[in-house]
Amino acid sequence: RSHLTTSAISYAIETTTSHETLDRFVNSIGDQPEVATVVVVGGHPTKVIATTQTELKDRLINDISPPLIRAELIDVLNAKTGKHNFQKSTHHAIYTEPFSVEGISPENERSRQGVILVILDTRYFHDEIYSQLLSNLIYQGAVILLISVIAYLLLIKRIYNPIQRIRDKVTTLGLDENVSFSSSFAQDEIGQLARILETSLGKEIKANRKTKDYARDLQFQKKALDQHAIVSETDAKGRITYVNDNFCNTSGYTRDELLGQNHRIINSQLHPREFFANMYKTLKSQGHWNDTVCNESKNGDLYWVDSTVVCFKDDNDRITKYVSIRTNITAIIEADIKPVSYTHLRAHETREDL
């Protein structure tokens, strides 16, 4: 703004030879609200030839007041280069620019040199800039809001609603295996996603439902098995990891007493070592073993079981655990056994001890 003002005054100096015309032009510039002061000095001796300050008219440059304006004019007159300054206390921007033209000054060479000083009140620009910024912010905010609303509506229409329908269909798919939703969507990316979900999620949900059915059936079978049989599990080293209630009731041991122990805790000592060595050999080769075993309860009573043992292996054919399922056949054994059989098992014990 300062540069435009000094350029306009320089042009006026070049195009007029009348001090009065130049003075009227300078005062018309001074009528603008942002212009605080305009001073034009020139001639020989150098004096004020046009100004918006009446009291400064025709003063010699050394008599100009305030000193700040005088110093600015003299500095630029001697340096012949423009100068910018800013007074923070008064919010004034001071712009001083030299000029060199023929016209209103006397005829010697030096008289054609002069200086134009313009002081602008920056508070006017602050208010104007703030007003423009506020207008721009309001405009930009309205544009951003409008774009956001349009984007939100597009998001709802193109993405959220189709995904919501997909979710509803997938939920329905979990209840009705015959439902299909690929025809509910257009031939776009969302429609392709829907068809992919129908193929993949649909099969997965059906498979999961069948898996749950299998798991439920297994739970019923396990419950039935627990009601009838004596069941235990061990790790690969033979440590007991699971026993059912029948095992505890038959052996007389609590579950805490059995977990972590070996089945030797119920060994009756009626079977030779080769008997169990053969069991492990058969399990390793065939994966299962069955035979009649005599065990000893916690209180010393013997009981007979028809025992089936199955081993489980990992992908590397290593045994990971053993599951034993037994049926208590003590009553059958006691009904059929002969006294000589007891003698065969333990020759040093009487029948009553056995």
CSV table of C-alpha atoms in Angstrom, one decimal:
chain,number,residue,atom,x,y,z
A,1,ARG,CA,0.0,0.0,0.0
A,2,SER,CA,2.9,2.4,0.8
A,3,HIS,CA,4.6,1.6,-2.5
A,4,LEU,CA,1.4,2.2,-4.4
A,5,THR,CA,1.0,5.6,-2.7
A,6,THR,CA,4.5,6.8,-3.3
A,7,SER,CA,4.3,5.7,-6.9
A,8,ALA,CA,1.1,7.7,-7.4
A,9,ILE,CA,2.7,10.8,-5.9
A,10,SER,CA,5.8,10.3,-8.1
A,11,TYR,CA,3.6,10.2,-11.1
A,12,ALA,CA,1.8,13.3,-10.0
A,13,ILE,CA,5.1,15.1,-9.6
A,14,GLU,CA,6.2,14.1,-13.1
A,15,THR,CA,2.9,15.3,-14.7
A,16,THR,CA,2.3,18.6,-13.0
A,17,THR,CA,4.3,21.9,-12.5
A,18,SER,CA,1.9,23.4,-10.0
A,19,HIS,CA,2.5,23.1,-6.3
A,20,GLU,CA,-1.1,23.7,-5.6
A,21,THR,CA,-2.2,20.8,-7.8
A,22,LEU,CA,0.3,18.5,-6.2
A,23,ASP,CA,-0.8,19.7,-2.8
A,24,ARG,CA,-4.5,18.9,-3.5
A,25,PHE,CA,-3.5,15.5,-4.9
A,26,VAL,CA,-1.5,14.7,-1.7
A,27,ASN,CA,-4.3,15.9,0.5
A,28,SER,CA,-6.8,13.7,-1.4
A,29,ILE,CA,-4.5,10.7,-0.6
A,30,GLY,CA,-4.4,11.8,3.0
A,31,ASP,CA,-8.2,11.7,3.2
A,32,GLN,CA,-8.0,7.9,3.0
A,33,PRO,CA,-8.5,6.4,6.5
A,34,GLU,CA,-5.3,4.3,6.5
A,35,VAL,CA,-3.0,7.3,5.6
A,36,ALA,CA,-1.7,9.1,8.7
A,37,THR,CA,0.8,11.5,7.1
A,38,VAL,CA,2.2,12.3,3.7
A,39,VAL,CA,5.2,14.6,3.3
A,40,VAL,CA,6.9,15.6,0.0
A,41,VAL,CA,10.2,17.5,0.2
A,42,GLY,CA,12.3,18.9,-2.7
A,43,GLY,CA,13.8,22.0,-4.2
A,44,HIS,CA,16.8,24.1,-3.2
A,45,PRO,CA,17.0,24.7,-0.4
A,46,THR,CA,15.1,21.5,0.4
A,47,LYS,CA,11.7,22.2,1.9
A,48,VAL,CA,8.2,20.8,2.1
A,49,ILE,CA,6.4,21.2,-1.2
A,50,ALA,CA,3.3,19.2,-0.4
A,51,THR,CA,1.9,17.6,2.7
A,52,THR,CA,-1.2,16.5,4.6
A,53,GLN,CA,0.1,18.3,7.7
A,54,THR,CA,-0.7,22.0,7.2
A,55,GLU,CA,1.8,23.1,9.9
A,56,LEU,CA,4.6,21.6,7.9
A,57,LYS,CA,3.9,23.4,4.6
A,58,ASP,CA,7.0,25.3,3.2
A,59,ARG,CA,9.2,24.3,6.1
A,60,LEU,CA,12.8,23.6,5.4
A,61,ILE,CA,13.8,20.0,5.9
A,62,ASN,CA,15.9,20.9,9.0
A,63,ASP,CA,12.9,22.6,10.6
A,64,ILE,CA,10.5,19.6,10.2
A,65,SER,CA,9.0,18.2,13.4
A,66,PRO,CA,8.7,15.6,14.8
A,67,PRO,CA,12.4,14.7,14.7
A,68,LEU,CA,11.6,11.1,13.5
A,69,ILE,CA,10.1,12.4,10.2
A,70,ARG,CA,13.0,14.8,9.7
A,71,ALA,CA,15.6,12.1,10.3
A,72,GLU,CA,13.8,9.7,7.9
A,73,LEU,CA,13.7,12.4,5.2
A,74,ILE,CA,17.3,13.4,5.6
A,75,ASP,CA,18.6,9.8,5.6
A,76,VAL,CA,16.8,8.9,2.4
A,77,LEU,CA,17.7,12.2,0.7
A,78,ASN,CA,21.4,11.6,1.4
A,79,ALA,CA,21.3,7.8,0.7
A,80,LYS,CA,19.1,8.1,-2.4
A,81,THR,CA,17.5,4.7,-1.5
A,82,GLY,CA,14.2,3.9,0.0
A,83,LYS,CA,13.7,3.0,3.6
A,84,HIS,CA,11.1,1.2,5.7
A,85,ASN,CA,10.4,1.6,9.4
A,86,PHE,CA,7.8,0.6,11.9
A,87,GLN,CA,6.7,2.2,15.2
A,88,LYS,CA,5.2,-0.4,17.4
A,89,SER,CA,3.9,2.1,19.9
A,90,THR,CA,1.8,4.0,17.4
A,91,HIS,CA,1.2,1.1,14.9
A,92,HIS,CA,2.7,3.3,12.2
A,93,ALA,CA,4.5,2.0,9.1
A,94,ILE,CA,6.8,4.6,7.7
A,95,TYR,CA,7.8,4.3,4.0
A,96,THR,CA,10.3,6.8,2.5
A,97,GLU,CA,11.2,6.8,-1.1
A,98,PRO,CA,13.4,9.3,-3.1
A,99,PHE,CA,12.4,10.8,-6.5
A,100,SER,CA,14.3,12.6,-9.2
A,101,VAL,CA,12.3,14.4,-11.9
A,102,GLU,CA,12.1,17.7,-13.7
A,103,GLY,CA,9.1,19.8,-13.1
A,104,ILE,CA,8.0,21.8,-10.0
A,105,SER,CA,11.4,22.5,-8.6
A,106,PRO,CA,13.8,25.2,-9.7
A,107,GLU,CA,16.2,24.6,-12.6
A,108,ASN,CA,19.5,23.6,-11.0
A,109,GLU,CA,20.4,19.9,-11.0
A,110,ARG,CA,20.1,19.4,-7.2
A,111,SER,CA,16.6,20.9,-7.1
A,112,ARG,CA,15.3,17.9,-9.1
A,113,GLN,CA,16.0,15.6,-6.1
A,114,GLY,CA,13.3,14.9,-3.5
A,115,VAL,CA,11.8,12.5,-1.0
A,116,ILE,CA,8.3,11.2,-0.5
A,117,LEU,CA,7.4,10.0,3.0
A,118,VAL,CA,4.2,8.1,3.7
A,119,ILE,CA,3.0,7.0,7.1
A,120,LEU,CA,0.2,4.4,7.3
A,121,ASP,CA,-1.8,3.4,10.3
A,122,THR,CA,-1.5,-0.4,10.3
A,123,ARG,CA,-4.4,-0.8,12.7
A,124,TYR,CA,-6.7,-0.1,9.7
A,125,PHE,CA,-5.0,-3.0,7.9
A,126,HIS,CA,-5.3,-5.2,10.9
A,127,ASP,CA,-9.0,-4.7,11.0
A,128,GLU,CA,-9.3,-5.2,7.3
A,129,ILE,CA,-7.2,-8.3,7.3
A,130,TYR,CA,-9.0,-9.7,10.3
A,131,SER,CA,-12.3,-9.0,8.6
A,132,GLN,CA,-11.1,-10.7,5.4
A,133,LEU,CA,-9.7,-13.6,7.4
A,134,LEU,CA,-13.0,-14.0,9.2
A,135,SER,CA,-14.9,-13.9,6.0
A,136,ASN,CA,-12.6,-16.4,4.4
A,137,LEU,CA,-12.8,-18.7,7.4
A,138,ILE,CA,-16.6,-18.5,7.4
A,139,TYR,CA,-16.6,-19.2,3.6
A,140,GLN,CA,-14.1,-22.0,3.9
A,141,GLY,CA,-15.9,-23.4,6.9
A,142,ALA,CA,-19.1,-23.4,5.0
A,143,VAL,CA,-17.5,-25.1,2.1
A,144,ILE,CA,-15.8,-27.7,4.3
A,145,LEU,CA,-19.1,-28.3,6.1
A,146,LEU,CA,-20.9,-28.8,2.8
A,147,ILE,CA,-18.2,-31.2,1.6
A,148,SER,CA,-18.3,-33.1,4.9
A,149,VAL,CA,-22.1,-33.4,4.7
A,150,ILE,CA,-21.9,-34.6,1.1
A,151,ALA,CA,-19.1,-37.0,1.9
A,152,TYR,CA,-21.0,-38.3,4.9
A,153,LEU,CA,-24.1,-38.9,2.9
A,154,LEU,CA,-22.1,-40.7,0.2
A,155,LEU,CA,-20.4,-42.7,2.9
A,156,ILE,CA,-23.8,-43.7,4.3
A,157,LYS,CA,-25.2,-44.5,0.9
A,158,ARG,CA,-22.2,-46.3,-0.7
A,159,ILE,CA,-20.5,-48.0,2.2
A,160,TYR,CA,-22.3,-47.9,5.6
A,161,ASN,CA,-25.7,-49.0,4.4
A,162,PRO,CA,-24.4,-51.8,2.2
A,163,ILE,CA,-22.2,-53.1,5.0
A,164,GLN,CA,-25.1,-52.8,7.4
A,165,ARG,CA,-27.2,-55.0,5.0
A,166,ILE,CA,-24.3,-57.4,4.7
A,167,ARG,CA,-24.1,-57.7,8.5
A,168,ASP,CA,-27.8,-58.3,8.7
A,169,LYS,CA,-27.6,-60.9,6.0
A,170,VAL,CA,-24.7,-62.6,7.6
A,171,THR,CA,-26.6,-62.7,10.9
A,172,THR,CA,-29.5,-64.2,9.1
A,173,LEU,CA,-27.1,-66.6,7.4
A,174,GLY,CA,-26.2,-67.9,10.8
A,175,LEU,CA,-29.8,-69.0,11.3
A,176,ASP,CA,-30.9,-70.0,7.8
A,177,GLU,CA,-28.3,-71.9,5.7
A,178,ASN,CA,-30.4,-71.3,2.5
A,179,VAL,CA,-30.4,-67.5,2.6
A,180,SER,CA,-28.6,-65.6,-0.2
A,181,PHE,CA,-27.9,-61.9,-0.4
A,182,SER,CA,-25.7,-61.4,-3.5
A,183,SER,CA,-28.7,-60.2,-5.5
A,184,SER,CA,-29.3,-57.4,-3.0
A,185,PHE,CA,-26.4,-55.3,-4.2
A,186,ALA,CA,-25.4,-53.5,-7.4
A,187,GLN,CA,-22.5,-54.6,-9.6
A,188,ASP,CA,-19.9,-52.5,-7.8
A,189,GLU,CA,-17.2,-53.0,-5.2
A,190,ILE,CA,-19.6,-53.4,-2.4
A,191,GLY,CA,-21.6,-55.9,-4.4
A,192,GLN,CA,-18.5,-57.9,-5.0
A,193,LEU,CA,-17.7,-57.8,-1.3
A,194,ALA,CA,-21.2,-59.1,-0.6
A,195,ARG,CA,-20.7,-62.0,-2.9
A,196,ILE,CA,-17.3,-62.8,-1.4
A,197,LEU,CA,-18.8,-62.7,2.0
A,198,GLU,CA,-21.7,-64.9,1.0
A,199,THR,CA,-19.2,-67.5,-0.3
A,200,SER,CA,-16.6,-67.3,2.5
A,201,LEU,CA,-18.5,-66.3,5.6
A,202,GLY,CA,-21.5,-68.4,4.6
A,203,LYS,CA,-19.5,-71.5,4.4
A,204,GLU,CA,-17.6,-70.6,7.6
A,205,ILE,CA,-20.8,-70.0,9.5
A,206,LYS,CA,-22.3,-73.3,8.3
A,207,ALA,CA,-19.1,-75.1,9.2
A,208,ASN,CA,-19.0,-73.4,12.6
A,209,ARG,CA,-22.6,-74.4,13.2
A,210,LYS,CA,-21.8,-78.0,12.3
A,211,THR,CA,-18.7,-77.9,14.6
A,212,LYS,CA,-20.9,-76.7,17.4
A,213,ASP,CA,-23.3,-79.5,16.7
A,214,TYR,CA,-20.4,-82.0,16.8
A,215,ALA,CA,-19.1,-80.5,20.0
A,216,ARG,CA,-22.6,-80.7,21.6
A,217,ASP,CA,-22.9,-84.3,20.5
A,218,LEU,CA,-19.5,-85.1,22.0
A,219,GLN,CA,-20.5,-83.5,25.2
A,220,PHE,CA,-23.6,-85.7,25.4
A,221,GLN,CA,-21.5,-88.7,24.6
A,222,LYS,CA,-18.9,-87.8,27.2
A,223,LYS,CA,-21.6,-87.3,29.8
A,224,ALA,CA,-23.0,-90.7,29.0
A,225,LEU,CA,-19.6,-92.3,29.0
A,226,ASP,CA,-18.8,-90.7,32.4
A,227,GLN,CA,-22.0,-92.2,33.8
A,228,HIS,CA,-21.0,-95.7,32.8
A,229,ALA,CA,-17.2,-95.9,32.6
A,230,ILE,CA,-14.0,-95.2,34.6
A,231,VAL,CA,-12.1,-92.6,32.5
A,232,SER,CA,-8.7,-91.2,32.9
A,233,GLU,CA,-6.1,-89.3,30.8
A,234,THR,CA,-2.4,-89.1,31.1
A,235,ASP,CA,0.4,-87.2,29.3
A,236,ALA,CA,3.0,-88.9,27.2
A,237,LYS,CA,5.0,-89.7,30.3
A,238,GLY,CA,2.1,-91.3,32.1
A,239,ARG,CA,1.2,-88.5,34.5
A,240,ILE,CA,-2.5,-88.4,35.2
A,241,THR,CA,-4.1,-85.2,33.8
A,242,TYR,CA,-7.8,-86.1,34.0
A,243,VAL,CA,-10.0,-88.5,36.0
A,244,ASN,CA,-13.8,-88.6,36.0
A,245,ASP,CA,-16.0,-89.0,39.1
A,246,ASN,CA,-16.3,-92.8,38.6
A,247,PHE,CA,-12.5,-93.1,38.8
A,248,CYS,CA,-12.4,-91.3,42.1
A,249,ASN,CA,-15.4,-93.3,43.5
A,250,THR,CA,-13.9,-96.6,42.5
A,251,SER,CA,-10.3,-96.0,43.5
A,252,GLY,CA,-11.1,-94.2,46.7
A,253,TYR,CA,-8.7,-91.4,45.9
A,254,THR,CA,-9.7,-87.7,45.5
A,255,ARG,CA,-9.1,-85.9,42.2
A,256,ASP,CA,-6.3,-83.8,43.8
A,257,GLU,CA,-4.6,-87.0,45.0
A,258,LEU,CA,-4.6,-88.5,41.6
A,259,LEU,CA,-3.7,-85.6,39.3
A,260,GLY,CA,0.0,-85.6,38.5
A,261,GLN,CA,0.5,-89.1,39.8
A,262,ASN,CA,1.2,-92.3,37.7
A,263,HIS,CA,-1.3,-95.1,37.4
A,264,ARG,CA,1.1,-97.1,39.7
A,265,ILE,CA,-0.8,-95.5,42.5
A,266,ILE,CA,-3.6,-98.1,41.9
A,267,ASN,CA,-1.3,-101.0,40.8
A,268,SER,CA,-2.4,-104.2,42.6
A,269,GLN,CA,1.0,-105.9,42.0
A,270,LEU,CA,-1.0,-108.9,40.6
A,271,HIS,CA,0.4,-108.4,37.0
A,272,PRO,CA,4.0,-109.0,36.1
A,273,ARG,CA,6.1,-106.2,34.6
A,274,GLU,CA,5.9,-107.9,31.2
A,275,PHE,CA,2.1,-107.4,31.3
A,276,PHE,CA,2.4,-103.5,31.2
A,277,ALA,CA,5.5,-103.6,28.9
A,278,ASN,CA,3.4,-105.5,26.4
A,279,MET,CA,0.6,-102.9,26.8
A,280,TYR,CA,3.0,-100.0,25.9
A,281,LYS,CA,4.4,-102.0,23.0
A,282,THR,CA,1.0,-102.7,21.6
A,283,LEU,CA,-0.1,-99.0,22.0
A,284,LYS,CA,3.0,-97.9,20.1
A,285,SER,CA,2.5,-100.2,17.3
A,286,GLN,CA,-1.3,-100.4,17.0
A,287,GLY,CA,-2.5,-97.2,18.8
A,288,HIS,CA,-4.9,-99.1,21.2
A,289,TRP,CA,-4.8,-101.9,23.7
A,290,ASN,CA,-7.5,-103.9,25.6
A,291,ASP,CA,-7.3,-106.4,28.5
A,292,THR,CA,-8.6,-107.2,31.9
A,293,VAL,CA,-6.7,-105.5,34.8
A,294,CYS,CA,-6.8,-105.8,38.5
A,295,ASN,CA,-6.3,-102.6,40.4
A,296,GLU,CA,-6.1,-101.8,44.1
A,297,SER,CA,-8.2,-99.0,45.8
A,298,LYS,CA,-6.9,-96.6,48.4
A,299,ASN,CA,-8.2,-98.8,51.2
A,300,GLY,CA,-6.6,-101.9,49.8
A,301,ASP,CA,-9.6,-103.5,48.1
A,302,LEU,CA,-9.0,-105.1,44.7
A,303,TYR,CA,-11.2,-104.4,41.8
A,304,TRP,CA,-11.2,-105.7,38.2
A,305,VAL,CA,-11.7,-103.6,35.1
A,306,ASP,CA,-12.1,-104.3,31.5
A,307,SER,CA,-9.6,-101.7,30.3
A,308,THR,CA,-9.2,-100.1,26.8
A,309,VAL,CA,-6.3,-97.6,26.3
A,310,VAL,CA,-5.9,-95.4,23.2
A,311,CYS,CA,-2.9,-93.2,22.5
A,312,PHE,CA,-3.1,-89.9,20.6
A,313,LYS,CA,-0.3,-88.8,18.3
A,314,ASP,CA,0.8,-85.4,16.8
A,315,ASP,CA,1.6,-84.8,13.1
A,316,ASN,CA,5.1,-86.2,13.7
A,317,ASP,CA,3.8,-89.5,15.0
A,318,ARG,CA,4.8,-88.7,18.5
A,319,ILE,CA,2.5,-89.8,21.3
A,320,THR,CA,1.0,-86.8,23.1
A,321,LYS,CA,-1.4,-88.5,25.6
A,322,TYR,CA,-3.2,-91.7,26.6
A,323,VAL,CA,-6.9,-92.1,27.3
A,324,SER,CA,-8.1,-95.0,29.3
A,325,ILE,CA,-11.7,-96.2,29.5
A,326,ARG,CA,-12.6,-99.0,31.9
A,327,THR,CA,-15.6,-100.9,32.9
A,328,ASN,CA,-15.8,-102.3,36.5
A,329,ILE,CA,-16.2,-106.1,36.1
A,330,THR,CA,-15.4,-107.1,39.7
A,331,ALA,CA,-18.7,-108.7,40.3
A,332,ILE,CA,-18.3,-110.9,37.2
A,333,ILE,CA,-14.8,-111.9,38.2
A,334,GLU,CA,-15.7,-112.7,41.7
A,335,ALA,CA,-18.6,-114.9,40.5
A,336,ASP,CA,-16.5,-116.9,38.1
A,337,ILE,CA,-13.1,-117.0,39.8
A,338,LYS,CA,-11.9,-120.3,41.4
A,339,PRO,CA,-9.8,-120.6,44.5
A,340,VAL,CA,-7.0,-122.0,42.4
A,341,SER,CA,-6.9,-118.8,40.4
A,342,TYR,CA,-6.2,-116.8,43.5
A,343,THR,CA,-3.4,-119.3,44.3
A,344,HIS,CA,-2.0,-118.8,40.9
A,345,LEU,CA,-2.0,-115.0,41.3
A,346,ARG,CA,-0.6,-114.9,44.7
A,347,ALA,CA,0.5,-118.2,46.1
A,348,HIS,CA,1.6,-116.6,49.4
A,349,GLU,CA,-1.8,-115.1,50.2
A,350,THR,CA,-5.0,-116.6,51.3
A,351,ARG,CA,-8.3,-116.1,49.4
A,352,GLU,CA,-9.5,-113.9,52.3
A,353,ASP,CA,-6.4,-111.7,52.0
A,354,LEU,CA,-7.0,-111.4,48.2
